JSON list of C-alpha atoms in Angstrom, two decimals:
[
{"chain": "V", "resi": 1, "resn": "UNK", "atom": "CA", "xyz": [-0.94, 182.52, -83.21]},
{"chain": "V", "resi": 2, "resn": "UNK", "atom": "CA", "xyz": [0.90, 181.29, -80.15]},
{"chain": "V", "resi": 3, "resn": "UNK", "atom": "CA", "xyz": [4.47, 180.60, -79.56]},
{"chain": "V", "resi": 4, "resn": "UNK", "atom": "CA", "xyz": [6.13, 178.09, -77.70]},
{"chain": "V", "resi": 5, "resn": "UNK", "atom": "CA", "xyz": [8.64, 179.01, -75.20]},
{"chain": "V", "resi": 6, "resn": "UNK", "atom": "CA", "xyz": [11.57, 177.30, -77.58]},
{"chain": "V", "resi": 7, "resn": "UNK", "atom": "CA", "xyz": [10.95, 180.28, -80.25]},
{"chain": "V", "resi": 8, "resn": "UNK", "atom": "CA", "xyz": [13.57, 182.77, -79.38]},
{"chain": "V", "resi": 9, "resn": "UNK", "atom": "CA", "xyz": [11.23, 185.96, -79.78]},
{"chain": "V", "resi": 10, "resn": "UNK", "atom": "CA", "xyz": [14.29, 188.19, -79.12]},
{"chain": "V", "resi": 11, "resn": "UNK", "atom": "CA", "xyz": [15.62, 187.16, -82.47]},
{"chain": "V", "resi": 12, "resn": "UNK", "atom": "CA", "xyz": [15.08, 189.85, -85.33]},
{"chain": "V", "resi": 13, "resn": "UNK", "atom": "CA", "xyz": [15.42, 186.92, -87.73]},
{"chain": "V", "resi": 14, "resn": "UNK", "atom": "CA", "xyz": [13.33, 184.61, -85.69]},
{"chain": "V", "resi": 15, "resn": "UNK", "atom": "CA", "xyz": [10.48, 187.17, -85.56]},
{"chain": "V", "resi": 16, "resn": "UNK", "atom": "CA", "xyz": [10.78, 187.74, -89.47]},
{"chain": "V", "resi": 17, "resn": "UNK", "atom": "CA", "xyz": [10.23, 184.01, -90.06]},
{"chain": "V", "resi": 18, "resn": "UNK", "atom": "CA", "xyz": [7.28, 183.63, -87.48]},
{"chain": "V", "resi": 19, "resn": "UNK", "atom": "CA", "xyz": [5.98, 186.99, -89.43]},
{"chain": "V", "resi": 20, "resn": "UNK", "atom": "CA", "xyz": [6.52, 185.05, -92.73]},
{"chain": "V", "resi": 21, "resn": "UNK", "atom": "CA", "xyz": [4.44, 181.96, -91.76]},
{"chain": "V", "resi": 22, "resn": "UNK", "atom": "CA", "xyz": [1.70, 183.90, -90.03]},
{"chain": "V", "resi": 23, "resn": "UNK", "atom": "CA", "xyz": [1.24, 186.40, -93.48]},
{"chain": "V", "resi": 24, "resn": "UNK", "atom": "CA", "xyz": [1.33, 183.01, -95.39]},
{"chain": "V", "resi": 25, "resn": "UNK", "atom": "CA", "xyz": [-1.58, 181.53, -93.39]},
{"chain": "V", "resi": 26, "resn": "UNK", "atom": "CA", "xyz": [-3.31, 184.74, -93.86]},
{"chain": "V", "resi": 27, "resn": "UNK", "atom": "CA", "xyz": [-2.72, 184.65, -97.61]},
{"chain": "V", "resi": 28, "resn": "UNK", "atom": "CA", "xyz": [-5.55, 182.23, -98.41]},
{"chain": "V", "resi": 29, "resn": "UNK", "atom": "CA", "xyz": [-2.75, 179.10, -98.99]},
{"chain": "V", "resi": 30, "resn": "UNK", "atom": "CA", "xyz": [-5.50, 176.59, -99.84]},
{"chain": "V", "resi": 31, "resn": "UNK", "atom": "CA", "xyz": [-5.81, 178.61, -103.35]},
{"chain": "V", "resi": 32, "resn": "UNK", "atom": "CA", "xyz": [-2.97, 177.93, -105.74]},
{"chain": "V", "resi": 33, "resn": "UNK", "atom": "CA", "xyz": [-1.61, 180.97, -106.67]},
{"chain": "V", "resi": 34, "resn": "UNK", "atom": "CA", "xyz": [1.74, 183.07, -107.29]},
{"chain": "V", "resi": 35, "resn": "UNK", "atom": "CA", "xyz": [1.80, 183.70, -103.35]},
{"chain": "V", "resi": 36, "resn": "UNK", "atom": "CA", "xyz": [4.73, 186.24, -102.55]},
{"chain": "V", "resi": 37, "resn": "UNK", "atom": "CA", "xyz": [5.32, 184.26, -99.15]},
{"chain": "V", "resi": 38, "resn": "UNK", "atom": "CA", "xyz": [6.96, 181.30, -100.94]},
{"chain": "V", "resi": 39, "resn": "UNK", "atom": "CA", "xyz": [10.08, 180.90, -103.16]},
{"chain": "V", "resi": 40, "resn": "UNK", "atom": "CA", "xyz": [10.38, 181.70, -106.81]},
{"chain": "V", "resi": 41, "resn": "UNK", "atom": "CA", "xyz": [12.24, 178.35, -107.66]},
{"chain": "V", "resi": 42, "resn": "UNK", "atom": "CA", "xyz": [9.71, 176.14, -106.53]},
{"chain": "V", "resi": 43, "resn": "UNK", "atom": "CA", "xyz": [6.76, 178.23, -107.94]},
{"chain": "V", "resi": 44, "resn": "UNK", "atom": "CA", "xyz": [8.38, 177.39, -110.88]},
{"chain": "V", "resi": 45, "resn": "UNK", "atom": "CA", "xyz": [8.86, 173.87, -111.02]},
{"chain": "V", "resi": 46, "resn": "UNK", "atom": "CA", "xyz": [5.52, 172.54, -109.69]},
{"chain": "V", "resi": 47, "resn": "UNK", "atom": "CA", "xyz": [2.17, 173.97, -110.09]},
{"chain": "V", "resi": 48, "resn": "UNK", "atom": "CA", "xyz": [1.13, 173.08, -106.60]},
{"chain": "V", "resi": 49, "resn": "UNK", "atom": "CA", "xyz": [4.20, 174.10, -104.97]},
{"chain": "V", "resi": 50, "resn": "UNK", "atom": "CA", "xyz": [3.32, 173.75, -101.32]},
{"chain": "V", "resi": 51, "resn": "UNK", "atom": "CA", "xyz": [3.03, 170.20, -101.00]},
{"chain": "V", "resi": 52, "resn": "UNK", "atom": "CA", "xyz": [1.52, 170.27, -97.69]},
{"chain": "V", "resi": 53, "resn": "UNK", "atom": "CA", "xyz": [-1.79, 171.83, -99.09]},
{"chain": "V", "resi": 54, "resn": "UNK", "atom": "CA", "xyz": [-3.83, 169.07, -99.96]},
{"chain": "V", "resi": 55, "resn": "UNK", "atom": "CA", "xyz": [-3.24, 167.11, -96.75]},
{"chain": "V", "resi": 56, "resn": "UNK", "atom": "CA", "xyz": [-3.70, 170.23, -94.71]},
{"chain": "V", "resi": 57, "resn": "UNK", "atom": "CA", "xyz": [-6.96, 171.49, -96.29]},
{"chain": "V", "resi": 58, "resn": "UNK", "atom": "CA", "xyz": [-8.14, 168.17, -97.28]},
{"chain": "V", "resi": 59, "resn": "UNK", "atom": "CA", "xyz": [-8.96, 169.30, -100.87]},
{"chain": "V", "resi": 60, "resn": "UNK", "atom": "CA", "xyz": [-11.72, 171.39, -99.88]},
{"chain": "V", "resi": 61, "resn": "UNK", "atom": "CA", "xyz": [-11.65, 173.21, -96.62]},
{"chain": "V", "resi": 62, "resn": "UNK", "atom": "CA", "xyz": [-10.37, 176.86, -96.74]},
{"chain": "V", "resi": 63, "resn": "UNK", "atom": "CA", "xyz": [-7.87, 178.35, -94.23]},
{"chain": "V", "resi": 64, "resn": "UNK", "atom": "CA", "xyz": [-10.55, 180.39, -92.64]},
{"chain": "V", "resi": 65, "resn": "UNK", "atom": "CA", "xyz": [-12.37, 177.04, -91.73]},
{"chain": "V", "resi": 66, "resn": "UNK", "atom": "CA", "xyz": [-9.13, 175.50, -90.52]},
{"chain": "V", "resi": 67, "resn": "UNK", "atom": "CA", "xyz": [-8.06, 177.91, -88.47]},
{"chain": "V", "resi": 68, "resn": "UNK", "atom": "CA", "xyz": [-11.52, 178.42, -86.66]},
{"chain": "V", "resi": 69, "resn": "UNK", "atom": "CA", "xyz": [-11.22, 174.70, -85.73]},
{"chain": "V", "resi": 70, "resn": "UNK", "atom": "CA", "xyz": [-7.37, 174.28, -85.23]},
{"chain": "V", "resi": 71, "resn": "UNK", "atom": "CA", "xyz": [-5.19, 176.66, -83.61]},
{"chain": "V", "resi": 72, "resn": "UNK", "atom": "CA", "xyz": [-1.76, 177.16, -84.99]},
{"chain": "V", "resi": 73, "resn": "UNK", "atom": "CA", "xyz": [1.17, 176.91, -82.42]},
{"chain": "V", "resi": 74, "resn": "UNK", "atom": "CA", "xyz": [4.64, 177.49, -83.64]},
{"chain": "V", "resi": 75, "resn": "UNK", "atom": "CA", "xyz": [6.51, 174.74, -81.61]},
{"chain": "V", "resi": 76, "resn": "UNK", "atom": "CA", "xyz": [9.82, 175.59, -82.95]},
{"chain": "V", "resi": 77, "resn": "UNK", "atom": "CA", "xyz": [11.97, 177.79, -85.36]},
{"chain": "V", "resi": 78, "resn": "UNK", "atom": "CA", "xyz": [15.25, 176.30, -85.98]},
{"chain": "V", "resi": 79, "resn": "UNK", "atom": "CA", "xyz": [18.52, 177.50, -87.35]},
{"chain": "V", "resi": 80, "resn": "UNK", "atom": "CA", "xyz": [19.81, 174.98, -89.91]},
{"chain": "V", "resi": 81, "resn": "UNK", "atom": "CA", "xyz": [23.03, 176.34, -91.80]},
{"chain": "V", "resi": 82, "resn": "UNK", "atom": "CA", "xyz": [21.40, 179.74, -93.65]},
{"chain": "V", "resi": 83, "resn": "UNK", "atom": "CA", "xyz": [17.70, 178.64, -93.37]},
{"chain": "V", "resi": 84, "resn": "UNK", "atom": "CA", "xyz": [15.34, 178.37, -90.19]},
{"chain": "V", "resi": 85, "resn": "UNK", "atom": "CA", "xyz": [13.26, 175.13, -89.78]},
{"chain": "V", "resi": 86, "resn": "UNK", "atom": "CA", "xyz": [9.77, 175.90, -88.91]},
{"chain": "V", "resi": 87, "resn": "UNK", "atom": "CA", "xyz": [7.46, 173.34, -87.02]},
{"chain": "V", "resi": 88, "resn": "UNK", "atom": "CA", "xyz": [3.97, 174.19, -86.27]},
{"chain": "V", "resi": 89, "resn": "UNK", "atom": "CA", "xyz": [1.07, 172.13, -84.59]},
{"chain": "V", "resi": 90, "resn": "UNK", "atom": "CA", "xyz": [-2.57, 172.72, -85.56]},
{"chain": "V", "resi": 91, "resn": "UNK", "atom": "CA", "xyz": [-4.90, 171.29, -82.78]},
{"chain": "V", "resi": 92, "resn": "UNK", "atom": "CA", "xyz": [-8.14, 171.81, -80.98]},
{"chain": "V", "resi": 93, "resn": "UNK", "atom": "CA", "xyz": [-7.52, 174.09, -78.03]},
{"chain": "V", "resi": 94, "resn": "UNK", "atom": "CA", "xyz": [-10.46, 172.57, -75.90]},
{"chain": "V", "resi": 95, "resn": "UNK", "atom": "CA", "xyz": [-11.23, 169.14, -77.16]},
{"chain": "V", "resi": 96, "resn": "UNK", "atom": "CA", "xyz": [-14.15, 167.33, -75.53]},
{"chain": "V", "resi": 97, "resn": "UNK", "atom": "CA", "xyz": [-13.08, 163.86, -74.48]},
{"chain": "V", "resi": 98, "resn": "UNK", "atom": "CA", "xyz": [-15.18, 162.19, -77.11]},
{"chain": "V", "resi": 99, "resn": "UNK", "atom": "CA", "xyz": [-12.92, 164.47, -79.81]},
{"chain": "V", "resi": 100, "resn": "UNK", "atom": "CA", "xyz": [-9.69, 164.19, -77.94]},
{"chain": "V", "resi": 101, "resn": "UNK", "atom": "CA", "xyz": [-8.46, 161.51, -80.63]},
{"chain": "V", "resi": 102, "resn": "UNK", "atom": "CA", "xyz": [-8.64, 164.26, -83.25]},
{"chain": "V", "resi": 103, "resn": "UNK", "atom": "CA", "xyz": [-7.20, 167.14, -81.06]},
{"chain": "V", "resi": 104, "resn": "UNK", "atom": "CA", "xyz": [-4.25, 167.23, -83.53]},
{"chain": "V", "resi": 105, "resn": "UNK", "atom": "CA", "xyz": [-4.85, 168.12, -87.02]},
{"chain": "V", "resi": 106, "resn": "UNK", "atom": "CA", "xyz": [-1.29, 167.97, -88.21]},
{"chain": "V", "resi": 107, "resn": "UNK", "atom": "CA", "xyz": [2.38, 169.46, -87.45]},
{"chain": "V", "resi": 108, "resn": "UNK", "atom": "CA", "xyz": [3.31, 171.28, -90.53]},
{"chain": "V", "resi": 109, "resn": "UNK", "atom": "CA", "xyz": [7.18, 171.36, -91.08]},
{"chain": "V", "resi": 110, "resn": "UNK", "atom": "CA", "xyz": [8.72, 173.53, -93.75]},
{"chain": "V", "resi": 111, "resn": "UNK", "atom": "CA", "xyz": [12.16, 175.99, -94.05]},
{"chain": "V", "resi": 112, "resn": "UNK", "atom": "CA", "xyz": [12.14, 179.54, -94.36]},
{"chain": "V", "resi": 113, "resn": "UNK", "atom": "CA", "xyz": [15.10, 180.66, -97.03]},
{"chain": "V", "resi": 114, "resn": "UNK", "atom": "CA", "xyz": [16.52, 184.06, -97.93]},
{"chain": "V", "resi": 115, "resn": "UNK", "atom": "CA", "xyz": [15.35, 185.10, -101.53]},
{"chain": "V", "resi": 116, "resn": "UNK", "atom": "CA", "xyz": [16.32, 188.68, -102.69]},
{"chain": "V", "resi": 117, "resn": "UNK", "atom": "CA", "xyz": [16.97, 189.76, -98.91]},
{"chain": "V", "resi": 118, "resn": "UNK", "atom": "CA", "xyz": [13.91, 188.32, -97.86]},
{"chain": "V", "resi": 119, "resn": "UNK", "atom": "CA", "xyz": [12.18, 185.35, -96.30]},
{"chain": "V", "resi": 120, "resn": "UNK", "atom": "CA", "xyz": [10.28, 183.21, -98.21]},
{"chain": "V", "resi": 121, "resn": "UNK", "atom": "CA", "xyz": [8.71, 179.62, -97.54]},
{"chain": "V", "resi": 122, "resn": "UNK", "atom": "CA", "xyz": [10.62, 176.05, -98.84]},
{"chain": "V", "resi": 123, "resn": "UNK", "atom": "CA", "xyz": [8.88, 172.40, -98.65]},
{"chain": "V", "resi": 124, "resn": "UNK", "atom": "CA", "xyz": [11.32, 170.30, -96.54]},
{"chain": "V", "resi": 125, "resn": "UNK", "atom": "CA", "xyz": [10.90, 167.14, -98.42]},
{"chain": "V", "resi": 126, "resn": "UNK", "atom": "CA", "xyz": [13.11, 168.96, -101.21]},
{"chain": "V", "resi": 127, "resn": "UNK", "atom": "CA", "xyz": [15.96, 169.37, -98.90]},
{"chain": "V", "resi": 128, "resn": "UNK", "atom": "CA", "xyz": [15.60, 166.16, -97.22]},
{"chain": "V", "resi": 129, "resn": "UNK", "atom": "CA", "xyz": [15.69, 164.26, -100.79]},
{"chain": "V", "resi": 130, "resn": "UNK", "atom": "CA", "xyz": [18.02, 166.31, -102.64]},
{"chain": "V", "resi": 131, "resn": "UNK", "atom": "CA", "xyz": [20.90, 163.45, -102.23]},
{"chain": "V", "resi": 132, "resn": "UNK", "atom": "CA", "xyz": [18.59, 160.72, -102.77]},
{"chain": "V", "resi": 133, "resn": "UNK", "atom": "CA", "xyz": [18.74, 158.16, -105.60]},
{"chain": "V", "resi": 134, "resn": "UNK", "atom": "CA", "xyz": [16.37, 158.19, -108.65]},
{"chain": "V", "resi": 135, "resn": "UNK", "atom": "CA", "xyz": [15.72, 154.66, -110.22]},
{"chain": "V", "resi": 136, "resn": "UNK", "atom": "CA", "xyz": [13.11, 155.42, -113.42]},
{"chain": "V", "resi": 137, "resn": "UNK", "atom": "CA", "xyz": [10.74, 152.60, -114.26]},
{"chain": "V", "resi": 138, "resn": "UNK", "atom": "CA", "xyz": [8.96, 153.14, -117.32]},
{"chain": "V", "resi": 139, "resn": "UNK", "atom": "CA", "xyz": [7.44, 156.52, -116.67]},
{"chain": "V", "resi": 140, "resn": "UNK", "atom": "CA", "xyz": [7.54, 156.55, -113.07]},
{"chain": "V", "resi": 141, "resn": "UNK", "atom": "CA", "xyz": [10.68, 157.95, -111.20]},
{"chain": "V", "resi": 142, "resn": "UNK", "atom": "CA", "xyz": [11.13, 156.43, -107.61]},
{"chain": "V", "resi": 143, "resn": "UNK", "atom": "CA", "xyz": [13.34, 159.13, -105.44]},
{"chain": "V", "resi": 144, "resn": "UNK", "atom": "CA", "xyz": [14.35, 156.94, -102.54]},
{"chain": "V", "resi": 145, "resn": "UNK", "atom": "CA", "xyz": [16.88, 157.06, -99.70]},
{"chain": "V", "resi": 146, "resn": "UNK", "atom": "CA", "xyz": [19.88, 154.71, -100.37]},
{"chain": "V", "resi": 147, "resn": "UNK", "atom": "CA", "xyz": [19.10, 152.14, -98.04]},
{"chain": "V", "resi": 148, "resn": "UNK", "atom": "CA", "xyz": [15.47, 151.93, -99.61]},
{"chain": "V", "resi": 149, "resn": "UNK", "atom": "CA", "xyz": [14.95, 149.09, -101.92]},
{"chain": "V", "resi": 150, "resn": "UNK", "atom": "CA", "xyz": [11.80, 148.86, -104.75]},
{"chain": "V", "resi": 151, "resn": "UNK", "atom": "CA", "xyz": [9.79, 145.96, -104.42]},
{"chain": "V", "resi": 152, "resn": "UNK", "atom": "CA", "xyz": [9.87, 144.99, -108.34]},
{"chain": "V", "resi": 153, "resn": "UNK", "atom": "CA", "xyz": [6.12, 143.69, -108.40]},
{"chain": "V", "resi": 154, "resn": "UNK", "atom": "CA", "xyz": [4.71, 146.95, -106.52]},
{"chain": "V", "resi": 155, "resn": "UNK", "atom": "CA", "xyz": [6.51, 148.94, -109.22]},
{"chain": "V", "resi": 156, "resn": "UNK", "atom": "CA", "xyz": [4.88, 146.79, -112.09]},
{"chain": "V", "resi": 157, "resn": "UNK", "atom": "CA", "xyz": [1.42, 146.86, -110.39]},
{"chain": "V", "resi": 158, "resn": "UNK", "atom": "CA", "xyz": [2.14, 150.82, -109.63]},
{"chain": "V", "resi": 159, "resn": "UNK", "atom": "CA", "xyz": [2.92, 151.04, -113.76]},
{"chain": "V", "resi": 160, "resn": "UNK", "atom": "CA", "xyz": [-0.11, 149.12, -114.55]},
{"chain": "V", "resi": 161, "resn": "UNK", "atom": "CA", "xyz": [-2.51, 151.61, -112.13]},
{"chain": "V", "resi": 162, "resn": "UNK", "atom": "CA", "xyz": [-1.29, 154.65, -113.65]},
{"chain": "V", "resi": 163, "resn": "UNK", "atom": "CA", "xyz": [-1.48, 153.32, -117.04]},
{"chain": "V", "resi": 164, "resn": "UNK", "atom": "CA", "xyz": [-5.19, 152.44, -116.65]},
{"chain": "V", "resi": 165, "resn": "UNK", "atom": "CA", "xyz": [-5.91, 156.00, -114.84]},
{"chain": "V", "resi": 166, "resn": "UNK", "atom": "CA", "xyz": [-4.05, 157.71, -117.40]},
{"chain": "V", "resi": 167, "resn": "UNK", "atom": "CA", "xyz": [-6.23, 155.79, -120.49]},
{"chain": "V", "resi": 168, "resn": "UNK", "atom": "CA", "xyz": [-9.46, 156.10, -118.67]},
{"chain": "V", "resi": 169, "resn": "UNK", "atom": "CA", "xyz": [-9.28, 160.07, -117.77]},
{"chain": "V", "resi": 170, "resn": "UNK", "atom": "CA", "xyz": [-6.19, 161.76, -119.65]},
{"chain": "V", "resi": 171, "resn": "UNK", "atom": "CA", "xyz": [-5.31, 159.69, -122.72]},
{"chain": "V", "resi": 172, "resn": "UNK", "atom": "CA", "xyz": [-2.98, 162.66, -124.04]},
{"chain": "V", "resi": 173, "resn": "UNK", "atom": "CA", "xyz": [-0.63, 162.71, -120.88]},
{"chain": "V", "resi": 174, "resn": "UNK", "atom": "CA", "xyz": [2.50, 161.75, -121.84]},
{"chain": "V", "resi": 175, "resn": "UNK", "atom": "CA", "xyz": [4.73, 163.06, -119.52]},
{"chain": "V", "resi": 176, "resn": "UNK", "atom": "CA", "xyz": [6.67, 160.93, -116.29]},
{"chain": "V", "resi": 177, "resn": "UNK", "atom": "CA", "xyz": [5.52, 160.90, -113.20]},
{"chain": "V", "resi": 178, "resn": "UNK", "atom": "CA", "xyz": [7.72, 161.44, -109.41]},
{"chain": "V", "resi": 179, "resn": "UNK", "atom": "CA", "xyz": [7.50, 159.16, -106.81]},
{"chain": "V", "resi": 180, "resn": "UNK", "atom": "CA", "xyz": [9.02, 160.58, -103.35]},
{"chain": "V", "resi": 181, "resn": "UNK", "atom": "CA", "xyz": [9.24, 157.45, -101.14]},
{"chain": "V", "resi": 182, "resn": "UNK", "atom": "CA", "xyz": [7.56, 158.41, -97.67]},
{"chain": "V", "resi": 183, "resn": "UNK", "atom": "CA", "xyz": [8.40, 155.46, -95.55]},
{"chain": "V", "resi": 184, "resn": "UNK", "atom": "CA", "xyz": [11.70, 156.96, -94.21]},
{"chain": "V", "resi": 185, "resn": "UNK", "atom": "CA", "xyz": [10.28, 160.73, -93.80]},
{"chain": "V", "resi": 186, "resn": "UNK", "atom": "CA", "xyz": [8.19, 159.33, -90.76]},
{"chain": "V", "resi": 187, "resn": "UNK", "atom": "CA", "xyz": [11.26, 160.39, -88.58]},
{"chain": "V", "resi": 188, "resn": "UNK", "atom": "CA", "xyz": [10.86, 164.02, -89.86]},
{"chain": "V", "resi": 189, "resn": "UNK", "atom": "CA", "xyz": [7.33, 164.45, -88.97]},
{"chain": "V", "resi": 190, "resn": "UNK", "atom": "CA", "xyz": [8.19, 165.57, -85.54]}
]
């Protein structure tokens, strides 16, 4: 794994966070399991606790496949209060001209937090959205920043769509759904 010159390699804590992320990458993160490198709270709340898993591995790629193509480059490890925020770019190291548009696979951004005196990973969206408002419409809870206004027509269409999917594929489903707005998150990608 390569490190940017912005990563302070002289810091013991930053080295621990870098090692944490590397250990996570080597622990088959594409598989939903009780991963020791992830925080306990999110593992208890969410079956698929790493919210980036699906987009990183595209539902079928293994970590080994991904890393054989796209090299992880730690762009930064920055202190944010008592946490560290990690930004990692996965990119082709030498993309030919025809593939240069696919040079960057993704930028993975997450937090490292202390749990029982050791560093573990945490989804960034949980931190970002913790003070957002929640609007419940039927069985869908929309989690939104204060400045975001829901389109009532889109809410109706979303409800109809979800009802149809539930009716066709899982008629016994009787829980609610959470939708976290992604439009305002664009500024958090880099």
